[in-house]
Coordinates of N, CA and C in Angstrom, one line a residue:
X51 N 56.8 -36.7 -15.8 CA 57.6 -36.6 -17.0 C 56.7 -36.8 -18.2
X52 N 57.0 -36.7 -19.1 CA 56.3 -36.8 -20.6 C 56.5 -37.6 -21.6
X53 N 55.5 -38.2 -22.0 CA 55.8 -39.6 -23.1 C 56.6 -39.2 -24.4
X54 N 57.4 -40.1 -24.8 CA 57.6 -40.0 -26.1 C 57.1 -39.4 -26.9
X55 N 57.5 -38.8 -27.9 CA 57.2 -38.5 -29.1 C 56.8 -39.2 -30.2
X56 N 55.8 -39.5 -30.3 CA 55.8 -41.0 -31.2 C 55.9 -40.4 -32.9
X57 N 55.2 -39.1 -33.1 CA 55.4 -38.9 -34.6 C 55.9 -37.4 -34.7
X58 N 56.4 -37.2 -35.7 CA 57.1 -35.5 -35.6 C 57.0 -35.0 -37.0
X59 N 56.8 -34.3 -37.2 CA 56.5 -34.2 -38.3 C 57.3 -32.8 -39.0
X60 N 57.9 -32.4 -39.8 CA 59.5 -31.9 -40.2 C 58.8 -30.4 -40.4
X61 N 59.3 -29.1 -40.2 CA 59.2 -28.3 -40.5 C 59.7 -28.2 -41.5
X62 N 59.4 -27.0 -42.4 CA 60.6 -25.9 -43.6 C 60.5 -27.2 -45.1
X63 N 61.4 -26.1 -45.4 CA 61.0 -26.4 -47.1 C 61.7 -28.3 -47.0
X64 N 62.5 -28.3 -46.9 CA 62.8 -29.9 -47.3 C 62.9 -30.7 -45.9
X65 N 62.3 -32.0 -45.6 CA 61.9 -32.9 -44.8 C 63.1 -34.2 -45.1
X66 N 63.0 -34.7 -43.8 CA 64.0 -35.3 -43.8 C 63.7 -36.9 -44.6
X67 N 62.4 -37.0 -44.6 CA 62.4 -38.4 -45.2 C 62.3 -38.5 -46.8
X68 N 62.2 -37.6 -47.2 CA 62.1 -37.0 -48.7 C 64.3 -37.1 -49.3
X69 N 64.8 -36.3 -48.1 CA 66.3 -36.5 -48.1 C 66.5 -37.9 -48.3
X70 N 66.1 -38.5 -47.5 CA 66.8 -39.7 -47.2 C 66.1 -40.8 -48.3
X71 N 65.1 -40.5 -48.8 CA 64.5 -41.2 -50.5 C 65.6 -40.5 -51.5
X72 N 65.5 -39.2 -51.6 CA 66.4 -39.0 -52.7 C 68.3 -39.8 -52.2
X73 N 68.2 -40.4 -51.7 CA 70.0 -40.6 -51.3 C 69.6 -42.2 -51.3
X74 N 69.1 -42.5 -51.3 CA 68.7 -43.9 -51.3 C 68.3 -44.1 -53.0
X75 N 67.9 -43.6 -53.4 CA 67.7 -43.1 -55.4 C 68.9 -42.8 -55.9
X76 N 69.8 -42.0 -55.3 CA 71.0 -41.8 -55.9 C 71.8 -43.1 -55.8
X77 N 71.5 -44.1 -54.8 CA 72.7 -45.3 -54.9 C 71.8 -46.4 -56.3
X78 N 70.6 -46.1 -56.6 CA 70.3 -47.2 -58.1 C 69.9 -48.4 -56.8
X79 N 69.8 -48.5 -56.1 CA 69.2 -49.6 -55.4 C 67.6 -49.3 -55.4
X80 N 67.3 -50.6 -55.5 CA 65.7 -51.1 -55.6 C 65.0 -51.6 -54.4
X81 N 65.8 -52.3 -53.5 CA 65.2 -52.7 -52.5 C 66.2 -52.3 -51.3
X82 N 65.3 -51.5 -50.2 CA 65.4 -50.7 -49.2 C 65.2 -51.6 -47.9
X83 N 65.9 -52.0 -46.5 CA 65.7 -52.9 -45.5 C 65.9 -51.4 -44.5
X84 N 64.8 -51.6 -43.7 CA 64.6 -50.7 -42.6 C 64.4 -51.8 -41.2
X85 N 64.5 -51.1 -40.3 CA 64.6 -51.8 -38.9 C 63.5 -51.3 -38.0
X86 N 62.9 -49.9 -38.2 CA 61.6 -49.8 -37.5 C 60.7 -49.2 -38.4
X87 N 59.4 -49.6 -37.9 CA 58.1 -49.3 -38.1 C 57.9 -47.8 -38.8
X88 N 58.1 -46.5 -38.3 CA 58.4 -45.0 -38.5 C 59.1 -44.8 -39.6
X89 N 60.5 -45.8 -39.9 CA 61.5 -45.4 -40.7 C 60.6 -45.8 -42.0
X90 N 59.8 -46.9 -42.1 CA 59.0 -47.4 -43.1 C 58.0 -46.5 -43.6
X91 N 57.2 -45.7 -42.6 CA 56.3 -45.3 -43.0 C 57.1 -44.0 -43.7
X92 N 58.1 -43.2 -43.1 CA 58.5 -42.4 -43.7 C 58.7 -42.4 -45.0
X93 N 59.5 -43.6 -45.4 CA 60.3 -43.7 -46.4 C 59.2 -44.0 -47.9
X94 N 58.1 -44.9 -47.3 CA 56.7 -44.8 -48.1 C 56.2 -43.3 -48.6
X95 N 56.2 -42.9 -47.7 CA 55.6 -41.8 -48.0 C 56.3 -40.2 -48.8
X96 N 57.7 -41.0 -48.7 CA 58.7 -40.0 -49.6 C 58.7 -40.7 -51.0
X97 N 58.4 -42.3 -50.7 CA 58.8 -42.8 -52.6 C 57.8 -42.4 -53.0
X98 N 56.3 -42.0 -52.6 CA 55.2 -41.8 -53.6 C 55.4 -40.2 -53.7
X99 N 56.0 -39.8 -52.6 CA 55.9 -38.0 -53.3 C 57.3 -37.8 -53.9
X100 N 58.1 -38.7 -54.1 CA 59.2 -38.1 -55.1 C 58.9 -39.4 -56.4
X101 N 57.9 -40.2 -56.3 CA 57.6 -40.8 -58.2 C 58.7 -42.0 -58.2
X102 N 59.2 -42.6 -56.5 CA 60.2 -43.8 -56.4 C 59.6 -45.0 -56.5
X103 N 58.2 -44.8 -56.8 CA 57.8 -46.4 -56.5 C 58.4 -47.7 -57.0
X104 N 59.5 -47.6 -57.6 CA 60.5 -48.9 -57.9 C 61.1 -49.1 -56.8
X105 N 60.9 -48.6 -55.9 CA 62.2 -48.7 -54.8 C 61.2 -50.2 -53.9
X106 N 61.6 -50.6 -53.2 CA 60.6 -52.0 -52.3 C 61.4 -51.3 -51.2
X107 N 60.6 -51.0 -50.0 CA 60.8 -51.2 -48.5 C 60.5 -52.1 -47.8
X108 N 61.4 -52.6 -46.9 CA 60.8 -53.9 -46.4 C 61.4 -54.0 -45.3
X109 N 60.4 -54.5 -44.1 CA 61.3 -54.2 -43.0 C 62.8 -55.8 -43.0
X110 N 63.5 -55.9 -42.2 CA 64.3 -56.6 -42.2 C 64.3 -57.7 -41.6
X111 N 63.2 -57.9 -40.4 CA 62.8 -59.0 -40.3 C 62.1 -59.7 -41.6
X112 N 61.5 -59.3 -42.4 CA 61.3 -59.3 -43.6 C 62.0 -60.3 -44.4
X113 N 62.9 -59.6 -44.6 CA 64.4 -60.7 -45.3 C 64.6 -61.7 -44.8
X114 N 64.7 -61.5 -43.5 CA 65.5 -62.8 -42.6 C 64.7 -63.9 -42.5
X115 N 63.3 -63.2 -42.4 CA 62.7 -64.5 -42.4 C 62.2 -65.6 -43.6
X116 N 62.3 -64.5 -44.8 CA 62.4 -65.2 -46.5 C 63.9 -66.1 -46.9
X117 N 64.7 -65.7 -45.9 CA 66.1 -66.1 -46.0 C 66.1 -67.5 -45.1
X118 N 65.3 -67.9 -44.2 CA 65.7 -69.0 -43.1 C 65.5 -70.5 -43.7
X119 N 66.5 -71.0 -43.3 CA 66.7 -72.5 -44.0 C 66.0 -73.5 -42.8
X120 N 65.2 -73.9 -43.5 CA 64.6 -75.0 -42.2 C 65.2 -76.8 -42.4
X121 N 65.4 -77.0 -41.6 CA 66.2 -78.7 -42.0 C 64.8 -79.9 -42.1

């Protein structure tokens, strides 16, 4: 059988991580919580080519772990 696909990279005029920066721009939110590694680099790489760099990505372990109350 055959390994994974680890990266893919979008054919044709509009890409999908470019989509999903502009829709994430349209909600006025600043800070973005992703859950894998890929989704992050995508979404990097769509804030700098659509001029989002106000947006923060951050994975979500991320949060949780700025969020944890220690006794």
């Amino acid at each position: 059988g055959g390994g994974a696909r680890v990266w893919m990279e979008d054919e044709g005029e509009v890409r999908v991580n470019r989509n999903r920066m502009a829709q994430i721009m349209e909600t006025g939110q600043d800070d973005v919580a992703v859950a894998c590694p890929f989704c992050m680099i995508m979404l990097e790489d769509a804030r700098g080519a659509l001029d989002a760099e106000n947006v923060r990505i951050r994975d979500i372990s991320e949060i949780v772990a700025e969020n944890l109350v220690t006794a």
